[in-house]
Short mmCIF file of C-alpha atoms and ligand atoms in Angstrom, two decimals:
data_model
loop_
_atom_site.label_atom_id
_atom_site.label_comp_id
_atom_site.label_asym_id
_atom_site.label_seq_id
_atom_site.Cartn_x
_atom_site.Cartn_y
_atom_site.Cartn_z
CA UNK A 163 0.48 -17.43 -9.05
CA UNK A 164 3.29 -15.15 -10.09
CA UNK A 165 3.78 -11.78 -8.44
CA UNK A 166 5.86 -10.47 -11.33
CA UNK A 167 3.74 -7.71 -12.73
CA UNK A 168 3.84 -5.83 -15.94
CA UNK A 169 5.75 -2.57 -16.02
CA UNK A 170 3.44 0.45 -15.86
CA UNK A 171 4.36 3.03 -18.44
CA UNK A 172 3.02 6.45 -19.26
CA UNK A 173 3.55 8.19 -22.57
CA UNK A 174 3.12 11.82 -23.54
CA UNK A 175 3.95 12.36 -27.21
CA UNK A 176 2.81 14.63 -30.06
CA UNK A 177 0.08 13.07 -32.16
CA UNK A 178 2.30 12.22 -35.13
CA UNK A 179 4.67 10.14 -32.99
CA UNK A 180 2.15 8.63 -30.61
CA UNK A 181 1.39 5.47 -32.58
CA UNK A 182 5.00 4.65 -33.33
CA UNK A 183 6.22 5.06 -29.76
CA UNK A 184 3.18 3.36 -28.33
CA UNK A 185 3.81 0.21 -30.36
CA UNK A 186 7.28 -0.15 -28.91
CA UNK A 187 6.25 0.65 -25.34
CA UNK A 188 3.48 -1.92 -25.47
CA UNK A 189 6.07 -4.61 -25.97
CA UNK A 190 7.53 -3.73 -22.57
CA UNK A 191 4.48 -3.20 -20.39
CA UNK A 192 1.05 -1.71 -19.90
CA UNK A 193 0.96 1.78 -21.39
CA UNK A 194 -1.28 4.68 -20.55
CA UNK A 195 -1.28 7.90 -22.50
CA UNK A 196 -1.62 11.46 -21.31
CA UNK A 197 -2.03 14.48 -23.54
CA UNK A 198 -1.40 17.27 -21.05
CA UNK A 199 1.10 17.84 -18.22
CA UNK A 200 -1.84 17.94 -15.78
CA UNK A 201 -2.85 14.41 -16.80
CA UNK A 202 0.72 13.24 -16.46
CA UNK A 203 0.87 14.61 -12.93
CA UNK A 204 -2.46 13.10 -11.95
CA UNK A 205 -1.37 9.72 -13.27
CA UNK A 206 2.02 9.95 -11.59
CA UNK A 207 0.38 10.64 -8.27
CA UNK A 208 -2.33 8.01 -8.46
CA UNK A 209 -0.71 5.17 -10.33
CA UNK A 210 2.98 5.57 -9.63
CA UNK A 211 4.15 4.42 -13.06
CA UNK A 212 7.50 2.69 -13.36
CA UNK A 213 8.52 5.04 -16.13
CA UNK A 214 7.18 8.12 -17.88
CA UNK A 215 8.25 8.70 -21.49
CA UNK A 216 8.02 12.36 -22.50
CA UNK A 217 8.46 13.57 -26.06
CA UNK A 218 9.66 17.17 -26.08
CA UNK A 219 7.32 18.10 -28.94
CA UNK A 220 4.28 17.20 -26.86
CA UNK A 221 4.39 20.30 -24.71
CA UNK A 222 6.65 23.35 -24.38
CA UNK A 223 6.90 22.70 -20.62
CA UNK A 224 8.19 19.17 -21.00
CA UNK A 225 11.53 19.69 -19.29
CA UNK A 226 9.96 21.48 -16.34
CA UNK A 227 7.48 18.64 -16.07
CA UNK A 228 10.35 16.17 -16.18
CA UNK A 229 12.07 17.91 -13.27
CA UNK A 230 8.84 17.94 -11.31
CA UNK A 231 8.18 14.24 -11.88
CA UNK A 232 11.70 13.40 -10.82
CA UNK A 233 11.87 15.58 -7.74
CA UNK A 234 8.34 15.83 -6.45
CA UNK A 235 6.93 12.49 -7.42
CA UNK A 236 10.03 10.34 -7.46
CA UNK A 237 9.02 9.01 -10.87
CA UNK A 238 11.59 8.10 -13.51
CA UNK A 239 11.44 9.89 -16.82
CA UNK A 240 12.86 9.05 -20.24
CA UNK A 241 12.95 12.04 -22.58
CA UNK A 242 12.71 11.77 -26.35
CA UNK A 243 13.40 14.80 -28.59
CA UNK A 244 14.26 15.79 -32.12
CA UNK A 245 17.64 17.31 -31.29
CA UNK A 246 20.53 14.87 -31.52
CA UNK A 247 23.38 16.84 -29.98
CA UNK A 248 25.09 16.81 -26.62
CA UNK A 249 23.26 20.00 -25.62
CA UNK A 250 19.88 18.31 -25.82
CA UNK A 251 21.14 15.35 -23.81
CA UNK A 252 22.61 17.64 -21.17
CA UNK A 253 19.41 19.68 -20.88
CA UNK A 254 17.34 16.55 -20.37
CA UNK A 255 19.72 15.10 -17.80
CA UNK A 256 19.79 18.39 -15.93
CA UNK A 257 16.02 18.24 -15.76
CA UNK A 258 16.32 14.88 -14.03
CA UNK A 259 15.73 12.57 -17.00
CA UNK A 260 17.26 9.11 -16.64
CA UNK A 261 18.06 9.01 -20.31
CA UNK A 262 17.61 11.01 -23.51
CA UNK A 263 17.02 9.51 -26.94
CA UNK A 264 17.08 11.43 -30.21
CA UNK A 265 14.04 10.94 -32.40
CA UNK A 266 13.44 9.16 -34.73
CA UNK A 267 14.69 6.61 -32.25
CA UNK A 268 15.33 3.06 -33.49
CA UNK A 269 12.65 0.80 -31.95
CA UNK A 270 15.20 -1.62 -30.52
CA UNK A 271 17.04 1.17 -28.75
CA UNK A 272 13.84 2.57 -27.30
CA UNK A 273 12.63 -0.85 -26.20
CA UNK A 274 15.81 -1.68 -24.33
CA UNK A 275 16.03 1.77 -22.69
CA UNK A 276 12.42 1.54 -21.50
CA UNK A 277 12.84 -2.03 -20.27
CA UNK A 278 16.01 -1.14 -18.42
CA UNK A 279 14.62 1.97 -16.73
CA UNK A 280 11.23 0.52 -15.84
CA UNK A 281 12.90 -2.57 -14.43
CA UNK A 282 15.24 -0.67 -12.15
CA UNK A 283 12.37 1.24 -10.64
CA UNK A 284 10.48 -1.97 -9.96
CA UNK A 285 13.35 -3.46 -8.07
CA UNK A 286 13.64 -0.55 -5.67
CA UNK A 287 9.91 -0.16 -5.20
CA UNK A 288 8.99 -0.11 -1.53
CA UNK A 289 5.40 -0.43 -0.48
CA UNK A 290 3.93 0.93 2.72
CA UNK A 291 3.40 -1.44 5.60
CA UNK A 292 0.36 -0.43 7.66
CA UNK A 293 -0.22 -2.41 10.83
CA UNK A 294 -3.70 -2.39 12.33
CA UNK A 295 -3.32 -2.98 16.04
CA UNK A 296 -5.10 -2.46 19.34
CA UNK A 297 -4.81 -3.85 22.81
CA UNK A 298 -8.36 -5.03 23.11
CA UNK A 299 -10.22 -7.74 21.24
CA UNK A 300 -13.38 -6.98 19.32
CA UNK A 301 -12.66 -3.30 18.75
CA UNK A 302 -12.76 -3.65 14.95
CA UNK A 303 -9.16 -4.27 13.91
CA UNK A 304 -9.99 -6.99 11.41
CA UNK A 305 -12.96 -5.10 10.03
CA UNK A 306 -10.80 -2.04 9.45
CA UNK A 307 -7.83 -3.97 8.02
CA UNK A 308 -9.94 -5.84 5.46
CA UNK A 309 -11.95 -2.83 4.36
CA UNK A 310 -8.97 -0.51 4.22
CA UNK A 311 -7.23 -3.04 1.97
CA UNK A 312 -10.25 -3.02 -0.35
CA UNK A 313 -10.42 0.77 -0.43
CA UNK A 314 -6.75 1.06 -1.40
CA UNK A 315 -6.92 -1.71 -3.99
CA UNK A 316 -10.24 -1.07 -5.63
CA UNK A 317 -10.72 2.66 -5.21
CA UNK A 318 -7.14 3.89 -5.37
CA UNK A 319 -5.98 1.18 -7.78
CA UNK A 320 -3.03 0.24 -5.64
CA UNK A 321 -1.50 -3.21 -5.38
CA UNK A 322 -2.48 -4.39 -1.92
CA UNK A 323 -1.67 -7.42 0.18
CA UNK A 324 -3.58 -8.15 3.38
CA UNK A 325 -1.57 -10.22 5.82
CA UNK A 326 -3.34 -11.86 8.73
CA UNK A 327 -1.10 -11.95 11.78
CA UNK A 328 -3.86 -12.83 14.19
CA UNK A 329 -2.16 -16.18 14.23
CA UNK A 330 -4.58 -17.94 16.53
CA UNK A 331 -7.99 -16.64 15.54
CA UNK A 332 -7.44 -14.70 12.33
CA UNK A 333 -10.47 -14.00 10.18
CA UNK A 334 -9.15 -11.90 7.29
CA UNK A 335 -9.98 -14.54 4.68
CA UNK A 336 -13.39 -15.20 6.24
CA UNK A 337 -14.30 -11.53 5.89
CA UNK A 338 -13.91 -12.07 2.13
CA UNK A 339 -15.92 -15.28 2.24
CA UNK A 340 -12.84 -17.39 1.55
CA UNK A 341 -11.69 -20.73 2.87
CA UNK A 342 -8.04 -20.76 1.98
CA UNK A 343 -6.26 -23.94 1.10
CA UNK A 344 -2.84 -22.37 1.68
CA UNK A 345 -1.86 -19.99 4.46
CA UNK A 346 1.04 -18.23 6.12
CA UNK A 347 1.94 -21.56 7.72
CA UNK A 348 2.85 -23.00 4.32
CA UNK A 349 5.08 -20.02 3.65
CA UNK A 350 6.93 -20.49 6.95
CA UNK A 351 7.32 -24.24 6.54
CA UNK A 352 8.70 -23.92 3.05
CA UNK A 353 12.39 -24.80 2.94
CA UNK A 354 14.89 -22.34 1.52
CA UNK A 355 14.94 -18.60 1.19
CA UNK A 356 11.77 -16.48 1.32
CA UNK A 357 10.69 -15.58 -2.19
CA UNK A 358 7.76 -13.86 -3.79
CA UNK A 359 7.02 -17.12 -5.53
CA UNK A 360 6.59 -19.01 -2.27
CA UNK A 361 4.36 -16.33 -0.80
CA UNK A 362 2.44 -16.00 -4.05
CA UNK A 363 1.44 -19.66 -3.90
CA UNK A 364 -0.11 -19.14 -0.48
CA UNK A 365 -2.20 -16.08 -1.37
CA UNK A 366 -5.98 -16.18 -1.55
CA UNK A 367 -8.13 -14.10 -3.88
CA UNK A 368 -11.71 -13.07 -3.73
CA UNK A 369 -13.82 -12.48 -6.82
CA UNK A 370 -15.02 -9.22 -5.37
CA UNK A 371 -11.74 -7.40 -4.84
CA UNK A 372 -8.21 -7.04 -6.13
CA UNK A 373 -6.74 -7.55 -2.66
CA UNK A 374 -4.35 -10.48 -2.27
CA UNK A 375 -4.77 -12.15 1.10
CA UNK A 376 -2.22 -14.09 3.09
CA UNK A 377 -4.48 -15.98 5.46
CA UNK A 378 -3.62 -16.87 9.03
CA UNK A 379 -3.12 -20.44 10.27
CA UNK A 380 -6.22 -22.64 9.89
CA UNK A 381 -6.01 -23.73 13.53
CA UNK A 382 -4.46 -21.96 16.54
CA UNK A 383 -1.90 -24.69 17.24
CA UNK A 384 -0.25 -24.01 13.87
CA UNK A 385 0.67 -20.47 14.91
CA UNK A 386 3.82 -21.93 16.45
CA UNK A 387 5.20 -22.57 12.95
CA UNK A 388 5.13 -18.86 12.25
CA UNK A 389 6.56 -17.22 15.34
CA UNK A 390 6.83 -19.88 18.04
CA UNK A 391 8.37 -23.19 19.06
CA UNK A 392 7.52 -24.86 15.78
CA UNK A 393 9.59 -22.60 13.55
CA UNK A 394 11.46 -24.56 10.93
CA UNK A 395 14.54 -22.47 11.62
CA UNK A 396 14.37 -20.87 15.07
CA UNK A 397 16.89 -18.23 14.05
CA UNK A 398 14.72 -16.81 11.30
CA UNK A 399 12.08 -14.14 11.72
CA UNK A 400 9.56 -15.34 9.17
CA UNK A 401 7.12 -12.50 9.69
CA UNK A 402 9.84 -9.96 8.96
CA UNK A 403 10.88 -11.84 5.85
CA UNK A 404 7.30 -12.05 4.63
CA UNK A 405 6.56 -8.37 5.16
CA UNK A 406 9.80 -7.22 3.58
CA UNK A 407 9.27 -9.49 0.61
CA UNK A 408 5.67 -8.39 0.12
CA UNK A 409 6.80 -4.76 0.20
CA UNK A 410 8.86 -5.29 -2.91
CA UNK A 411 5.82 -6.28 -4.95
CA UNK A 412 2.92 -4.40 -3.36
CA UNK A 413 2.23 -0.72 -2.92
CA UNK A 414 0.57 -1.43 0.41
CA UNK A 415 0.86 -4.28 2.86
CA UNK A 416 -1.96 -4.13 5.39
CA UNK A 417 -1.36 -6.23 8.48
CA UNK A 418 -4.14 -7.40 10.76
CA UNK A 419 -2.99 -8.36 14.24
CA UNK A 420 -4.13 -9.89 17.49
CA UNK A 421 -3.89 -8.56 21.00
CA UNK A 422 -0.49 -9.88 21.87
CA UNK A 423 3.06 -8.69 22.01
CA UNK A 424 4.54 -11.84 20.51
CA UNK A 425 7.37 -11.88 17.99
CA UNK A 426 5.07 -11.74 15.00
CA UNK A 427 3.08 -8.73 16.15
CA UNK A 428 6.12 -6.85 17.46
CA UNK A 429 7.77 -7.41 14.11
CA UNK A 430 4.70 -6.10 12.30
CA UNK A 431 4.74 -3.03 14.53
CA UNK A 432 8.45 -2.48 13.93
CA UNK A 433 8.12 -2.89 10.18
CA UNK A 434 5.11 -0.58 9.95
CA UNK A 435 5.36 2.87 8.50
CA UNK A 436 2.10 3.67 10.24
CA UNK A 437 0.28 1.88 13.05
CA UNK A 438 -3.47 2.27 13.11
CA UNK A 439 -4.28 1.81 16.77
CA UNK A 440 -7.94 0.89 17.06
CA UNK A 441 -10.02 1.47 20.16
CA UNK A 442 -13.65 1.99 21.10
CA UNK A 443 -15.22 4.63 23.35
CA UNK A 444 -15.89 2.56 26.44
CA UNK A 445 -13.93 2.94 29.65
CA UNK A 446 -12.44 -0.59 29.74
CA UNK A 447 -11.20 -0.29 26.15
CA UNK A 448 -9.86 3.20 26.75
CA UNK A 449 -7.98 2.26 29.92
CA UNK A 450 -6.54 -0.73 28.20
CA UNK A 451 -5.64 1.29 25.10
CA UNK A 452 -3.93 4.00 27.17
CA UNK A 453 -1.62 1.32 28.56
CA UNK A 454 -1.12 -0.14 25.11
CA UNK A 455 -0.21 3.23 23.61
CA UNK A 456 2.19 3.79 26.47
CA UNK A 457 3.98 0.54 25.67
CA UNK A 458 4.27 1.50 22.01
CA UNK A 459 5.60 4.95 22.76
CA UNK A 460 7.70 4.39 25.85
CA UNK A 461 8.82 0.80 25.82
CA UNK A 462 9.04 0.22 22.08
CA UNK A 463 10.09 3.81 21.50
CA UNK A 464 7.97 4.51 18.42
CA UNK A 465 7.63 8.16 17.44
CA UNK A 466 4.21 9.78 17.94
CA UNK A 467 3.81 10.27 14.18
CA UNK A 468 3.96 6.54 13.61
CA UNK A 469 0.77 6.07 15.60
CA UNK A 470 -2.71 7.04 14.46
CA UNK A 471 -5.52 6.36 16.89
CA UNK A 472 -8.72 5.17 15.25
CA UNK A 473 -11.82 5.53 17.39
CA UNK A 474 -14.17 2.86 16.12
CA UNK A 475 -17.87 3.05 16.91
CA UNK A 476 -17.09 6.66 17.73
CA UNK A 477 -20.67 7.90 17.58
CA UNK A 478 -21.65 5.43 20.25
CA UNK A 479 -19.65 7.44 22.76
CA UNK A 480 -22.26 6.93 25.45
CA UNK A 481 -21.70 10.18 27.20
CA UNK A 482 -17.96 10.47 26.65
CA UNK A 483 -16.86 13.50 24.68
CA UNK A 484 -14.16 13.27 22.07
CA UNK A 485 -11.73 15.38 24.09
CA UNK A 486 -12.39 13.30 27.19
CA UNK A 487 -11.52 10.23 25.17
CA UNK A 488 -8.36 11.78 23.78
CA UNK A 489 -7.45 12.80 27.31
CA UNK A 490 -8.03 9.29 28.65
CA UNK A 491 -5.71 8.01 25.94
CA UNK A 492 -3.18 10.86 26.27
CA UNK A 493 -3.17 10.79 22.51
CA UNK A 494 -5.16 12.61 19.85
CA UNK A 495 -7.78 10.77 17.85
CA UNK A 496 -6.81 10.74 14.20
CA UNK A 497 -9.71 8.89 12.62
CA UNK A 498 -13.26 8.24 13.68
CA UNK A 499 -15.45 5.41 12.40
CA UNK A 500 -19.16 5.37 13.20
CA UNK A 501 -20.91 2.44 14.78
CA UNK A 502 -23.08 0.45 12.42
CA UNK A 503 -23.63 -3.07 13.61
CA UNK A 504 -26.15 -3.75 10.91
CA UNK A 505 -23.65 -3.10 8.12
CA UNK A 506 -20.54 -4.48 9.86
CA UNK A 507 -22.07 -7.70 11.11
CA UNK A 508 -24.11 -8.36 7.99
CA UNK A 509 -21.02 -7.92 5.81
CA UNK A 510 -19.04 -10.28 8.03
CA UNK A 511 -21.79 -12.86 7.88
CA UNK A 512 -22.15 -12.66 4.12
CA UNK A 513 -18.40 -12.74 3.63
CA UNK A 514 -18.07 -9.53 1.68
CA UNK A 515 -16.21 -6.45 2.97
CA UNK A 516 -18.69 -3.76 3.98
CA UNK A 517 -17.18 -1.13 1.68
CA UNK A 518 -18.28 -3.38 -1.20
CA UNK A 519 -21.56 -4.53 0.27
CA UNK A 520 -22.70 -1.11 1.53
CA UNK A 521 -20.41 1.38 -0.13
CA UNK A 522 -22.65 4.34 0.64
CA UNK A 523 -23.09 3.65 4.34
CA UNK A 524 -21.49 6.19 6.69
CA UNK A 525 -19.16 3.46 7.99
CA UNK A 526 -17.96 2.59 4.48
CA UNK A 527 -17.48 6.27 3.68
CA UNK A 528 -15.46 6.77 6.86
CA UNK A 529 -13.15 3.87 5.97
CA UNK A 530 -12.89 5.39 2.48
CA UNK A 531 -11.80 8.71 3.96
CA UNK A 532 -9.26 6.99 6.18
CA UNK A 533 -7.80 5.24 3.12
CA UNK A 534 -7.72 8.50 1.19
CA UNK A 535 -5.88 10.22 4.03
CA UNK A 536 -3.29 7.47 4.18
CA UNK A 537 -2.68 7.74 0.46
CA UNK A 538 -2.43 11.49 0.79
CA UNK A 539 -0.08 11.34 3.78
CA UNK A 540 2.24 8.60 2.64
CA UNK A 541 2.28 9.19 -1.08
CA UNK A 542 2.97 12.88 -0.68
CA UNK A 543 5.52 14.37 -3.05
CA UNK A 544 8.96 14.01 -1.53
CA UNK A 545 9.97 17.60 -2.14
CA UNK A 546 7.44 20.23 -1.24
CA UNK A 547 6.96 23.40 -3.19
CA UNK A 548 7.43 21.79 -6.56
CA UNK A 549 4.22 19.85 -6.88
CA UNK A 550 2.12 22.64 -8.43
CA UNK A 551 -1.31 21.02 -8.40
CA UNK A 552 -2.76 21.35 -11.87
N1 ADP B 1174 -17.97 0.35 13.32
C1 ADP B 1174 -18.57 -0.77 13.72
N2 ADP B 1174 -19.88 -0.76 14.04
C2 ADP B 1174 -20.50 -1.88 14.45
N3 ADP B 1174 -19.92 -3.06 14.56
C3 ADP B 1174 -18.62 -3.16 14.26
C4 ADP B 1174 -17.88 -2.03 13.82
N4 ADP B 1174 -16.61 -2.42 13.57
C5 ADP B 1174 -16.57 -3.74 13.86
N5 ADP B 1174 -17.78 -4.19 14.27
C6 ADP B 1174 -18.12 -5.55 14.67
O1 ADP B 1174 -17.47 -5.83 15.89
C7 ADP B 1174 -17.06 -7.18 15.95
C8 ADP B 1174 -15.55 -7.23 16.19
O2 ADP B 1174 -14.88 -6.67 15.08
P1 ADP B 1174 -13.46 -7.22 14.60
O3 ADP B 1174 -13.09 -6.40 13.41
O4 ADP B 1174 -13.48 -8.68 14.44
O5 ADP B 1174 -12.58 -6.81 15.85
P2 ADP B 1174 -11.10 -7.24 16.26
O6 ADP B 1174 -10.41 -7.69 15.04
O7 ADP B 1174 -10.50 -6.03 16.89
O8 ADP B 1174 -11.24 -8.34 17.26
C9 ADP B 1174 -17.47 -7.80 14.63
O9 ADP B 1174 -18.69 -8.45 14.81
C10 ADP B 1174 -17.62 -6.60 13.72
O10 ADP B 1174 -18.54 -6.85 12.69
MG1 MG B 1175 -9.44 -9.48 14.61
#
């Protein structure tokens, strides 16, 4: 399978030019249209297009919108307008446009400008690595990782890879009902440089979701090929190479982990933009998690903001209050997921993520909220004060 994806383009043009411009843009990638600045903004936020093409006749506020897309959303804009002079070019460039083309623009010129600009943006694209971790087994790391991946891919229409770094007993593929023929082991044993192509061949896909899954080793002994004695080249950090490569093609890379501080997991923690630290509200888990959090903060030196504590099965607190739990952890609880063994275990047994099987259950909704908050937090406009929600 190829990970090269089509460029995502967005066009806002006056009705008489829409057809003509659309035809050319379609030759370069998948095109969506917007007829108001508000729609352009909404699309820019949700879909992160590679390039927005704005025709100045579409709206009197086009240049202001261009500046906003550039500065607040980090989205590239190509401006098209009727004026041919230097003044028009300068005005567009000052508004943050990457290029300005005078209309009627020759199709060939438009095509190559769009291809060039959309391409550049794709090369610098950097997805978010989210590592789901915890220092106790059975707290719900894999359940959260799999379902979060589905929420981001299927509800937020993001490109999502789920990477199973529970190298001995990983179950990410199983949660989707899959029995992979290729796994992370094949990627690490492949000779030569790490490429998207090599990783792409090892990905598994479920019929139920858009998530691409890099499954863990089929048997525990094969873990050594990934981050142990069996590495093809002992000098290389395969996990780092895999995560960094995936980031170039995916909006989100969700990493499931095991309870260990081996090279693979440490790498996934280092590479993460956010660590979701999962625990449950029982004293053994909390004591253990307090030590784990301490290692992350003190020994590994991660900033507080990098860590979000997820209290799974939070409503089964069995007499412990939320603030007592936060106190035991010396860390605030960022997300709470309710206990629902019926939904979680049934979904695991059927081999379909619970957010798909029981989308309306409180547990599925809570995972949905967590995903929404991540999107909100990490996809936030880069410059505040300019976003102007429409
Ligand atoms: N919120 C929840 N409510 C009830 N059961 C859950 C919940 N989250 C996970 N489980 C169940 O707990 C068990 C362990 O979950 P899992 O995600 O495999 O944990 P981990 O990956 O941390 O070892 C599984 O049987 C799973 O279905
Ligand atoms: Mg697990």
